[in-house]
CSV table of C-alpha atoms in Angstrom, one decimal:
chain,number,residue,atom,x,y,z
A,615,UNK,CA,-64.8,253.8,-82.5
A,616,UNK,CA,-62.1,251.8,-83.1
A,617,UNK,CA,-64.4,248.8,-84.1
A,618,UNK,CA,-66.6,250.8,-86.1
A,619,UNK,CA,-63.6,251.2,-88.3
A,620,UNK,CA,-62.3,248.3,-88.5
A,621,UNK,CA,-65.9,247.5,-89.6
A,622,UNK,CA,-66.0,249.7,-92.4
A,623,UNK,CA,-62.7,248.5,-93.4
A,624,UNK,CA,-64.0,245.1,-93.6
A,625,UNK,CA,-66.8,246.5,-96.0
A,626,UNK,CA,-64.5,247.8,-98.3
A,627,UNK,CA,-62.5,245.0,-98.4
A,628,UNK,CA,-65.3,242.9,-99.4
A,629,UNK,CA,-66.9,245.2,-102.1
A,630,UNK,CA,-64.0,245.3,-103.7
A,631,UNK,CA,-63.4,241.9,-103.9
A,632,UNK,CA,-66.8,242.0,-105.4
A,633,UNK,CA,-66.2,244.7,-108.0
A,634,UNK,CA,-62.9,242.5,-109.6
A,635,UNK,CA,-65.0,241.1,-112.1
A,636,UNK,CA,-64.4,237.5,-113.0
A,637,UNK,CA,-62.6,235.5,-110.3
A,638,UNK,CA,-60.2,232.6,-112.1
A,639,UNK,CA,-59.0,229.6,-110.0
A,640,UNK,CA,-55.2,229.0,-110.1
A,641,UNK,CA,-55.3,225.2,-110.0
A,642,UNK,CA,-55.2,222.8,-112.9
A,643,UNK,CA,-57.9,222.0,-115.2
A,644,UNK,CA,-58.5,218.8,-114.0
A,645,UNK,CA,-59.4,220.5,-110.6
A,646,UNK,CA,-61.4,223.1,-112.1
A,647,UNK,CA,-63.5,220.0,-113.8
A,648,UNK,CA,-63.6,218.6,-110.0
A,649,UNK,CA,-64.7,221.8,-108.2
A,650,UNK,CA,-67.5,222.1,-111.3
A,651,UNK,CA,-68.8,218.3,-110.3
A,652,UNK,CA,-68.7,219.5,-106.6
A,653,UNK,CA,-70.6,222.7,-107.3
A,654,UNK,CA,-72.6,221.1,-110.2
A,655,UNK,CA,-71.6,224.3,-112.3
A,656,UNK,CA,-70.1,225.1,-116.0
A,657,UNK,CA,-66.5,225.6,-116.3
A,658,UNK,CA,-65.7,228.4,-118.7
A,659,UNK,CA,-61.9,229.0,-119.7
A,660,UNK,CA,-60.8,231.6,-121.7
A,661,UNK,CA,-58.4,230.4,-124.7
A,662,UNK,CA,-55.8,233.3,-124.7
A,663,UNK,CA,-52.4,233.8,-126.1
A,664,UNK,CA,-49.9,236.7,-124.7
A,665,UNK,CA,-50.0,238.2,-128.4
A,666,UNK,CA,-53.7,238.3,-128.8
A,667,UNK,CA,-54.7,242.0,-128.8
A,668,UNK,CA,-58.2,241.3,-128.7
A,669,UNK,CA,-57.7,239.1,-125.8
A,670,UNK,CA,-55.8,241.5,-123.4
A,671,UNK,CA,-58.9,243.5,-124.2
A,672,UNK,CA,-61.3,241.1,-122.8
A,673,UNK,CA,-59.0,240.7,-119.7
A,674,UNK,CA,-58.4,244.4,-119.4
A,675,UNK,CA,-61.7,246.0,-120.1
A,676,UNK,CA,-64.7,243.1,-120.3
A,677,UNK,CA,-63.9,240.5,-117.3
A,678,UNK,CA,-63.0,243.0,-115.4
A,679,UNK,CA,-66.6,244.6,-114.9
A,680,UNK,CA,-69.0,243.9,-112.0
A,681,UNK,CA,-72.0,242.8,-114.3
A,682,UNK,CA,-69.9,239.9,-115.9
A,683,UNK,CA,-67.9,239.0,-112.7
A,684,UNK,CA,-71.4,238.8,-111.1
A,685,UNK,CA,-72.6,236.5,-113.6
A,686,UNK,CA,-69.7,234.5,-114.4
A,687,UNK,CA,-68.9,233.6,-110.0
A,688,UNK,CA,-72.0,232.6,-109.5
A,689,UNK,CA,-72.7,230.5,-112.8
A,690,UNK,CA,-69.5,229.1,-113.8
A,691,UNK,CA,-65.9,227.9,-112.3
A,692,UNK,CA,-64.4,230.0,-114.8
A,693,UNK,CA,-60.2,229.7,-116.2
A,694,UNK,CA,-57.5,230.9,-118.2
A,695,UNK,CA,-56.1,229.1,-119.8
A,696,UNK,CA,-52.6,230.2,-122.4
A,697,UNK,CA,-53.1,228.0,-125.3
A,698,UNK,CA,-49.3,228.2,-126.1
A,699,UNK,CA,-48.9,226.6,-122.8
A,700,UNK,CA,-47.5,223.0,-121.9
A,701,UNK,CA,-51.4,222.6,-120.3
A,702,UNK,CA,-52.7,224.5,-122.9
A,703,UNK,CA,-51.5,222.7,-126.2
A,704,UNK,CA,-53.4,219.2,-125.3
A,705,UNK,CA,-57.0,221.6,-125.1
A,706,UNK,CA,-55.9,223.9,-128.0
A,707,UNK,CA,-56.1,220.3,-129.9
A,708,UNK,CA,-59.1,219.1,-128.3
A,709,UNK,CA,-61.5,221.2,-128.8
A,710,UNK,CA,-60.1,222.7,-131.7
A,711,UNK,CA,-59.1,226.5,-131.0
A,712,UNK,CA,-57.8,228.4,-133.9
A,713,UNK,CA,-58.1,231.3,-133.4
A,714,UNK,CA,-57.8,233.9,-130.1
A,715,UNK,CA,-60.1,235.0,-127.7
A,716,UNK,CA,-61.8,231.6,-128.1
A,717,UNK,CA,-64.1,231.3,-125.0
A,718,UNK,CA,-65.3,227.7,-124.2
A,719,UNK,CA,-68.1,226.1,-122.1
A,720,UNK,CA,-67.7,222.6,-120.5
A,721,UNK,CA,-69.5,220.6,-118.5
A,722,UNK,CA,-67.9,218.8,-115.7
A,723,UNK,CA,-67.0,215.8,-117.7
A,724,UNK,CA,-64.9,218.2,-119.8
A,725,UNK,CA,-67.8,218.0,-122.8
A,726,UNK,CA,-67.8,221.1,-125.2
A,727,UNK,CA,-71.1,223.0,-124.3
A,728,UNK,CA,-71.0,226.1,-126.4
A,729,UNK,CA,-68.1,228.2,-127.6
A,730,UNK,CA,-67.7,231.9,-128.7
A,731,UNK,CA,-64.7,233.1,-131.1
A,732,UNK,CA,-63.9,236.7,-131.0
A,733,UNK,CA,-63.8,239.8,-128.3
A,734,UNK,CA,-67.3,241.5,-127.9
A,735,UNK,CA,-68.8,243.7,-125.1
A,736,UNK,CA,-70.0,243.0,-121.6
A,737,UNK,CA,-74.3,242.6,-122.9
A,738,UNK,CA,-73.2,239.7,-126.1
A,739,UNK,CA,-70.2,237.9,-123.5
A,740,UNK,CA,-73.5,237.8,-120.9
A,741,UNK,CA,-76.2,236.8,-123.6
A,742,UNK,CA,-73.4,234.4,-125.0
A,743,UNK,CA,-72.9,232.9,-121.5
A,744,UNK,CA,-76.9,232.5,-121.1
A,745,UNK,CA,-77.1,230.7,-124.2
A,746,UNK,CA,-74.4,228.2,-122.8
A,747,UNK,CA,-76.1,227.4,-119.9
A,748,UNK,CA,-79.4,226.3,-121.9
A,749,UNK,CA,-79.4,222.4,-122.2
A,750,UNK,CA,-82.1,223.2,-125.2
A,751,UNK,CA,-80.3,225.4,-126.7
A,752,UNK,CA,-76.8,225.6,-126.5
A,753,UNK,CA,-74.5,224.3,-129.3
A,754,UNK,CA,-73.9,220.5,-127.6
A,755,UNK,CA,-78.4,220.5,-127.1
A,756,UNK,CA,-78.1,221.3,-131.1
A,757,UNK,CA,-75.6,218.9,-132.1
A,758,UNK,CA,-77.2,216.0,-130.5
A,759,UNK,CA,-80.4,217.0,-132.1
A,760,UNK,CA,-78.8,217.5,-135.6
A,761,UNK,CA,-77.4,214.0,-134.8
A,762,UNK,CA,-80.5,212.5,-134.0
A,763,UNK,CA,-81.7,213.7,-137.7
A,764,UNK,CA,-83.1,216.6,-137.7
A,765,UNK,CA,-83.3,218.0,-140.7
A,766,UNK,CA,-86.0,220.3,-140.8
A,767,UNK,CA,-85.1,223.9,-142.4
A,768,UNK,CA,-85.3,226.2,-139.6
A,769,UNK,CA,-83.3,223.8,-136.7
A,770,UNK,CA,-80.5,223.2,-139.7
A,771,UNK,CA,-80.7,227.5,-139.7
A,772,UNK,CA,-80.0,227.8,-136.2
A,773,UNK,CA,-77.9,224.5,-135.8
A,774,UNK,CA,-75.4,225.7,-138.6
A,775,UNK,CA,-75.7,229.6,-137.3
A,776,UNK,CA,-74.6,228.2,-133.8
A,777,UNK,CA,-71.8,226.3,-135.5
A,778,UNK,CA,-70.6,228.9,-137.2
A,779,UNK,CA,-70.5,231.6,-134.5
A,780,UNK,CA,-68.8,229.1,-132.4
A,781,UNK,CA,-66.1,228.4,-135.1
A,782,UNK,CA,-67.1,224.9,-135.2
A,783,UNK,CA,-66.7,223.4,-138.3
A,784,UNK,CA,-70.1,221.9,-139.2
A,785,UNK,CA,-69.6,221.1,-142.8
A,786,UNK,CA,-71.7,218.2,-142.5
A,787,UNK,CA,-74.7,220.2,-141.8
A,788,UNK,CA,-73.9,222.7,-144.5
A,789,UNK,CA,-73.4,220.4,-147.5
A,790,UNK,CA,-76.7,218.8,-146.0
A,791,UNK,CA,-78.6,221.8,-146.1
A,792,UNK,CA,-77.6,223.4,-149.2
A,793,UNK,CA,-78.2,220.5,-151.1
A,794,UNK,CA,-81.2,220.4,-150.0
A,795,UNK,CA,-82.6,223.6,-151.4
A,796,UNK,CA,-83.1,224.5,-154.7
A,797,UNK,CA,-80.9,227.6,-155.1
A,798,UNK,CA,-83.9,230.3,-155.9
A,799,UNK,CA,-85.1,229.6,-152.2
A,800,UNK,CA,-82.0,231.1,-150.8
A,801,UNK,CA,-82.6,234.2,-151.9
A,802,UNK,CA,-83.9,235.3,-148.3
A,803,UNK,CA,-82.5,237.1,-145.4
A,804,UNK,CA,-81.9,234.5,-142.9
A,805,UNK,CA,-79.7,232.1,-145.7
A,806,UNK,CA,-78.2,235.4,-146.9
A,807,UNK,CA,-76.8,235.4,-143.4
A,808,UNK,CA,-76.3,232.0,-143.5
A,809,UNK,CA,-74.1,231.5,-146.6
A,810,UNK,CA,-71.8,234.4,-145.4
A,811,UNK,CA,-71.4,232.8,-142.5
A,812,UNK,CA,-70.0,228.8,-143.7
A,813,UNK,CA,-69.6,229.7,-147.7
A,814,UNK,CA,-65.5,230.3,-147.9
A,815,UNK,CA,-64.6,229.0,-151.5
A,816,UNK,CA,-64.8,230.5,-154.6
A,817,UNK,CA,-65.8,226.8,-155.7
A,818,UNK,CA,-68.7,226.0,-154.2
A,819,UNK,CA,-72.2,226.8,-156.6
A,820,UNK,CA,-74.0,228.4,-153.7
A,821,UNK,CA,-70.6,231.1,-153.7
A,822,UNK,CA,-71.6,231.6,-158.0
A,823,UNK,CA,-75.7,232.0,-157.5
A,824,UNK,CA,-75.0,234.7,-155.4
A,825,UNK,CA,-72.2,235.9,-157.2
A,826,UNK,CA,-74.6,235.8,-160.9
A,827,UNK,CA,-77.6,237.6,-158.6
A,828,UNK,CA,-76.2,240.1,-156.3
A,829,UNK,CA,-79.0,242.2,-157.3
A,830,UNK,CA,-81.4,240.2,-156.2
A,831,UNK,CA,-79.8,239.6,-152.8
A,832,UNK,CA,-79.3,243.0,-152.3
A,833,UNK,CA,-83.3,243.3,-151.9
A,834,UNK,CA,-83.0,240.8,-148.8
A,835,UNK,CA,-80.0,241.6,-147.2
A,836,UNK,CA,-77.2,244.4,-146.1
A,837,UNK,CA,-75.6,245.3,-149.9
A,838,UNK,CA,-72.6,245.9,-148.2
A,839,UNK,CA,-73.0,242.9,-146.3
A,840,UNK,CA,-73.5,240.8,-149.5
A,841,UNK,CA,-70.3,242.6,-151.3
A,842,UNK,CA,-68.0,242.0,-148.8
A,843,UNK,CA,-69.0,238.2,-148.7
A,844,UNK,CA,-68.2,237.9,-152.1
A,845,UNK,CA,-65.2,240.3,-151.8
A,846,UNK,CA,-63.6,238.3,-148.5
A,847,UNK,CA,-63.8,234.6,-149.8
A,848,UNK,CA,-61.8,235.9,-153.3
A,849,UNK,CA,-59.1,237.8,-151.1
A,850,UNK,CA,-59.5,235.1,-148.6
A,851,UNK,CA,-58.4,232.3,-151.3
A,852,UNK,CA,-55.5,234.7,-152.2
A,853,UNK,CA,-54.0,235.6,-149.2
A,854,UNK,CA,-53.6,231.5,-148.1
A,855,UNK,CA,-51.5,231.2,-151.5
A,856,UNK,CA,-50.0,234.1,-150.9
A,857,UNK,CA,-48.7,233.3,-147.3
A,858,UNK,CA,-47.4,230.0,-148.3
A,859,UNK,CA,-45.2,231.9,-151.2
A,860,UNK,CA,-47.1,230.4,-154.2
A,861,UNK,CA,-46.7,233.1,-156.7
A,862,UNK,CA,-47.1,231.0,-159.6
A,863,UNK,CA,-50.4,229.2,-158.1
A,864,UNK,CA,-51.6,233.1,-156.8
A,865,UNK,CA,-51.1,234.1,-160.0
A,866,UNK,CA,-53.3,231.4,-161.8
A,867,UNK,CA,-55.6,232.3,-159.0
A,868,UNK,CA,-55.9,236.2,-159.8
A,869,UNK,CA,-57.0,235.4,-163.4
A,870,UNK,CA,-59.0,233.0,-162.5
A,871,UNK,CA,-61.5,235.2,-159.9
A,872,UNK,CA,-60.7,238.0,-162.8
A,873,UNK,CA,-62.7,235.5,-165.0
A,874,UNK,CA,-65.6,234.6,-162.5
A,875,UNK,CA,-66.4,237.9,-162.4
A,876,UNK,CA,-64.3,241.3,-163.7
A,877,UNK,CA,-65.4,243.9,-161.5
A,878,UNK,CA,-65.6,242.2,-158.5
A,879,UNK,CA,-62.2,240.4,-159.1
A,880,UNK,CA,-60.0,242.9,-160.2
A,881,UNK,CA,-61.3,245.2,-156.9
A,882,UNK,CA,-59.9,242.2,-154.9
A,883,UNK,CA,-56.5,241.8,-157.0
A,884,UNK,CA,-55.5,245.0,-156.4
A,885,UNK,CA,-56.6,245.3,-152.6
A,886,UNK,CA,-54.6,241.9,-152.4
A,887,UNK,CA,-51.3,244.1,-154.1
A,888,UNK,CA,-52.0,247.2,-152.1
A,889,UNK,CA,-52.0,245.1,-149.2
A,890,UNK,CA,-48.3,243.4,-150.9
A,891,UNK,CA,-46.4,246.5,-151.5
A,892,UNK,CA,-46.4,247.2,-147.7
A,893,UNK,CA,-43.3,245.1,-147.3
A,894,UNK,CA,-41.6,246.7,-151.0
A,895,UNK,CA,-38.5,248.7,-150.1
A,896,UNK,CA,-39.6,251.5,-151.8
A,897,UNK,CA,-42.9,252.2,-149.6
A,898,UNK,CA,-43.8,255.1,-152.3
A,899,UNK,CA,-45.2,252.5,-154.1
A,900,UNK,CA,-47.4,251.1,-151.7
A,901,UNK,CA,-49.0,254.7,-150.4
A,902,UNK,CA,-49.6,255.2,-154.4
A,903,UNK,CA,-51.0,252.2,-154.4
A,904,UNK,CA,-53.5,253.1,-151.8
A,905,UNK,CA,-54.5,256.2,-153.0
A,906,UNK,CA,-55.5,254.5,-156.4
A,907,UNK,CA,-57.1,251.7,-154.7
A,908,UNK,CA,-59.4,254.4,-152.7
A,909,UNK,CA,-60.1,256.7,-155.5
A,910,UNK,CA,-61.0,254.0,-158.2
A,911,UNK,CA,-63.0,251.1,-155.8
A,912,UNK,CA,-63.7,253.5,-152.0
A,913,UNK,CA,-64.9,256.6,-152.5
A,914,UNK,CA,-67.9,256.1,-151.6
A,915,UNK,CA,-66.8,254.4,-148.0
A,916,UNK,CA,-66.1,257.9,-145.4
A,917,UNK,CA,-63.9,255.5,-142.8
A,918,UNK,CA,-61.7,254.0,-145.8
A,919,UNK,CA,-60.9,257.0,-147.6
A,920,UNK,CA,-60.2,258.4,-143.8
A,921,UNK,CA,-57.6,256.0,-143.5
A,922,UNK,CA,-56.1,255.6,-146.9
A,923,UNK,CA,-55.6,259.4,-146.4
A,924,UNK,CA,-54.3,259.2,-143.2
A,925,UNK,CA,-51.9,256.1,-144.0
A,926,UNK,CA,-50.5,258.9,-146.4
A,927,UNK,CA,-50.3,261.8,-144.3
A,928,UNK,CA,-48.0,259.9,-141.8
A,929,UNK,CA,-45.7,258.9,-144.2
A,930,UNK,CA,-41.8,259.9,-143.8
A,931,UNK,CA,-40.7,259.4,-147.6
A,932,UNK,CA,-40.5,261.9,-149.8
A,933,UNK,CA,-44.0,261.9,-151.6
A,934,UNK,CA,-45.0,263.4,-155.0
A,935,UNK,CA,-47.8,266.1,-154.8
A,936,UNK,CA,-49.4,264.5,-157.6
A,937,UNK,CA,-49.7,261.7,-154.5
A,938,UNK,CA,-50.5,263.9,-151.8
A,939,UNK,CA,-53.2,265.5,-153.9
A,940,UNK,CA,-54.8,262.4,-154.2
A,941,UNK,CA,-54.7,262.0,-150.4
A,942,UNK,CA,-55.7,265.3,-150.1
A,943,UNK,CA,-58.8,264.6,-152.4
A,944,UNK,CA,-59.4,261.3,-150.2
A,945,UNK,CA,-59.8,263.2,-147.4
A,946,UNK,CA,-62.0,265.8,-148.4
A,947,UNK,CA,-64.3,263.2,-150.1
A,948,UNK,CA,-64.7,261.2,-147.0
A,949,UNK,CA,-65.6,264.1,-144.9
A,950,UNK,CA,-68.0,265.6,-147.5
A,951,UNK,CA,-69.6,262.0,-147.3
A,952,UNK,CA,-70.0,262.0,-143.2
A,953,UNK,CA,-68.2,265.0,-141.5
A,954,UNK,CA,-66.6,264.6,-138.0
A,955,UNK,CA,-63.9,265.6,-135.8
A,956,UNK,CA,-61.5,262.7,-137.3
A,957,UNK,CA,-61.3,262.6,-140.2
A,958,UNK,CA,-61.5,266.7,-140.5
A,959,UNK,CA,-57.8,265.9,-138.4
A,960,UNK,CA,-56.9,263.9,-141.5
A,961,UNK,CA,-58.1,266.9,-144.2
A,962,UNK,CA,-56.4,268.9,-142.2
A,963,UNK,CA,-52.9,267.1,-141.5
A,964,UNK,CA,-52.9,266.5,-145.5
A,965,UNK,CA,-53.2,269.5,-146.7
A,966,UNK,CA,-50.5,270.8,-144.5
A,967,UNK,CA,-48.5,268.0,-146.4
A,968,UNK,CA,-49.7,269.2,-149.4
A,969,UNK,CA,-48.0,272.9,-148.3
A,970,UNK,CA,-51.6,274.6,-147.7
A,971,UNK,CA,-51.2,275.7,-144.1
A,972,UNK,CA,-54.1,278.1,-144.3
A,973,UNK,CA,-56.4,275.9,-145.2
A,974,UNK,CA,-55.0,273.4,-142.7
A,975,UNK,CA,-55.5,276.0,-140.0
A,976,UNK,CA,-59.0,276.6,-141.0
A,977,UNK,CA,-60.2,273.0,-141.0
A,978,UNK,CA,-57.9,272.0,-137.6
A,979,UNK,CA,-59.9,274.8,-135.8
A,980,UNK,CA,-63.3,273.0,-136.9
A,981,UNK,CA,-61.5,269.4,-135.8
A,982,UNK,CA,-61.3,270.3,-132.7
A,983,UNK,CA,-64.5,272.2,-131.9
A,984,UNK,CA,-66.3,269.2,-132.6
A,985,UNK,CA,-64.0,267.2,-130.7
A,986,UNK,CA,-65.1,265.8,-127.5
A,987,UNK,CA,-63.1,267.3,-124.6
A,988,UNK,CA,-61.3,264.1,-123.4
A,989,UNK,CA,-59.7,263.8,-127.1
A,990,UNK,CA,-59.2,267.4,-128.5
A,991,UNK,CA,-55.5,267.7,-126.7
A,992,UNK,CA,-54.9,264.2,-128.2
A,993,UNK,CA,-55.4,265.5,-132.3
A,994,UNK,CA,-52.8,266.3,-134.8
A,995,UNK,CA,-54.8,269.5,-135.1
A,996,UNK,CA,-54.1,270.6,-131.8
A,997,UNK,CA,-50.4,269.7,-131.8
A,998,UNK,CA,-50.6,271.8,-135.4
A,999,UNK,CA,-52.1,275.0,-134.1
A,1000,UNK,CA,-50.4,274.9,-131.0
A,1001,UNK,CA,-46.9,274.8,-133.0
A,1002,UNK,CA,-48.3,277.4,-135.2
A,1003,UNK,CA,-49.3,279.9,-132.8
């Protein structure tokens, strides 16, 4: 008996060493490079920092699954790697991370494979990690190509695409490309994608034909997709002159995308000073600020007008009610346009605010009835009602 246990503790032991997910060697890079030569495998290291929220999540909820760990032990000699560290710095700078969760594929020489920016789930890490072991197709097969001269339209498309996902600047390619199409031709749905993906100044021609013919890109592509292009590379300008404490440059630069085009500008000015007042002393300011941003440019957008209301309902100053009206017509707005448990919680906690407690009651019952069970004790409304009764 007493081997039949010891047996079945051995069993146990072993599957769940199995079920850890991704198992990451302790040693040095230079011997994970050495134990991938020995075992002819891939290293993959995850670029983290200890701030990255995105990249606890990975560790926490993504690597830690069987169907990656499975993948990942068997294919790769895989590392973490803190690129704040004294051995992390030198690879930060080498392959050029910038931003966190950057995941990186090497061959045993140390040779950049493929690379991935950003947290995803469990099937795109897996697909991503497939694509990486491909010598036809990973980004390194695709750069020698593109440096061998291909230039034919639909290698630069994938070449550039791979680039971009990667976070690898490939601005070579991109200027190559573009200049070599006469601007009608892009209005399809694969350059669409392409030019949202590598097009980040307000400068470049390809960034004003699609400005002058949203229209006509709205027939190919995601309209929302297409606006927030447009809208991110004028806030993104911005913010970098705003961030280095350029007032008088970010001012010049405001009138300037005002100029390039009205309606599209002055939406981004203003979501660039909503986003401004939230370090203002007076934060009464800032939440009137975002309930005239939502009203006059999101009310037609159910998860914005959900937050802006929310933002409000939370507040500790003193509001208005002209203010808290506004919120209150935010909220009702964005679950007239797509009605669920969350943001009936926000109609609900703002009209409370607003000193309507009946109708508060009335739309916190119908928050959590369509709640699902593991989140209705977690709602405002059922703190509310549980006060009230």
């Amino acid at each position: 008996m007493k081997k039949i246990i010891l047996s079945l503790v051995s069993i146990f032991v072993f599957v769940s060493a199995f079920s850890q997910g991704i198992a990451f060697e302790h040693g040095t890079f230079a011997e994970a490079l050495a134990k991938a030569k020995k075992e002819n495998k891939t290293v993959f290291i995850d670029c983290y920092t200890t701030w990255c929220g995105p990249c606890k999540y990975l560790a926490k909820n993504i690597f830690t699954q069987d169907e990656v760990g499975a993948f990942f032990n068997k294919n790769f000699v895989n590392v973490k790697m803190d690129m704040e560290s004294e051995a992390g710095k030198p690879l930060m700078e080498k392959y050029q991370v910038a931003a966190f969760p950057t995941l990186l594929w090497l061959d045993a020489d140390g040779k950049l494979q493929h690379k991935m920016v950003g947290a995803g789930d469990a099937q795109s890490l897996i697909a991503t990690a497939t694509l990486a072991l491909d010598p036809k197709n990973n980004w390194a097969a695709l750069n020698k190509q593109f440096e061998k001269g291909d230039r034919s339209s639909e290698f630069m498309q994938r070449y550039i695409m791979t680039s971009a996902n990667a976070g690898i600047d490939a601005k070579e390619a991109v200027d190559s490309y573009f200049s070599s199409k006469k601007t009608e031709d892009l209005i399809n749905t694969k350059d669409a994608e392409l030019i949202a993906s590598t097009i980040k100044s307000t400068s470049n021609p390809v960034f004003h034909f699609v400005l002058k013919n949203k229209a006509r890109f709205y027939a190919v592509a995601d309209k929302a997709q297409v606006d927030q292009f447009l809208e991110y590379t004028m806030f993104g300008e911005m913010v970098q002159l705003a961030r280095k404490g350029d007032m008088e440059a970010l001012s010049l630069k405001k009138k300037e995308l005002i100029a390039l085009d009205k309606e599209v500008g002055t939406k981004m000015v203003a979501f660039l000073d909503m986003n401004m007042l939230q370090s203002d002393p007076d934060q009464r300011k800032f939440y009137q600020a975002v309930a005239d941003y939502g009203i006059r440019y999101d009310f037609d957008n159910f998860e914005n007008l959900n937050q802006y209301a929310w933002t409000i309902a939370e507040a500790k100053e003193d509001l208005d009610k002209e203010l808290v009206n506004k919120a209150v017509k935010m909220a009702k707005r964005s679950v007239e346009l797509n009605t669920n448990f969350a943001n009936i919680d926000t109609y609900a906690c703002i009209l409370n605010k607003a000193g309507r407690t009946e109708e508060a009651k009335i739309q916190a019952t119908k928050s959590i009835e369509l709640a699902p069970e593991d989140q209705k004790k977690d709602l405002w409304s059922a703190i509310f009602l549980n006060e009230k009764n």
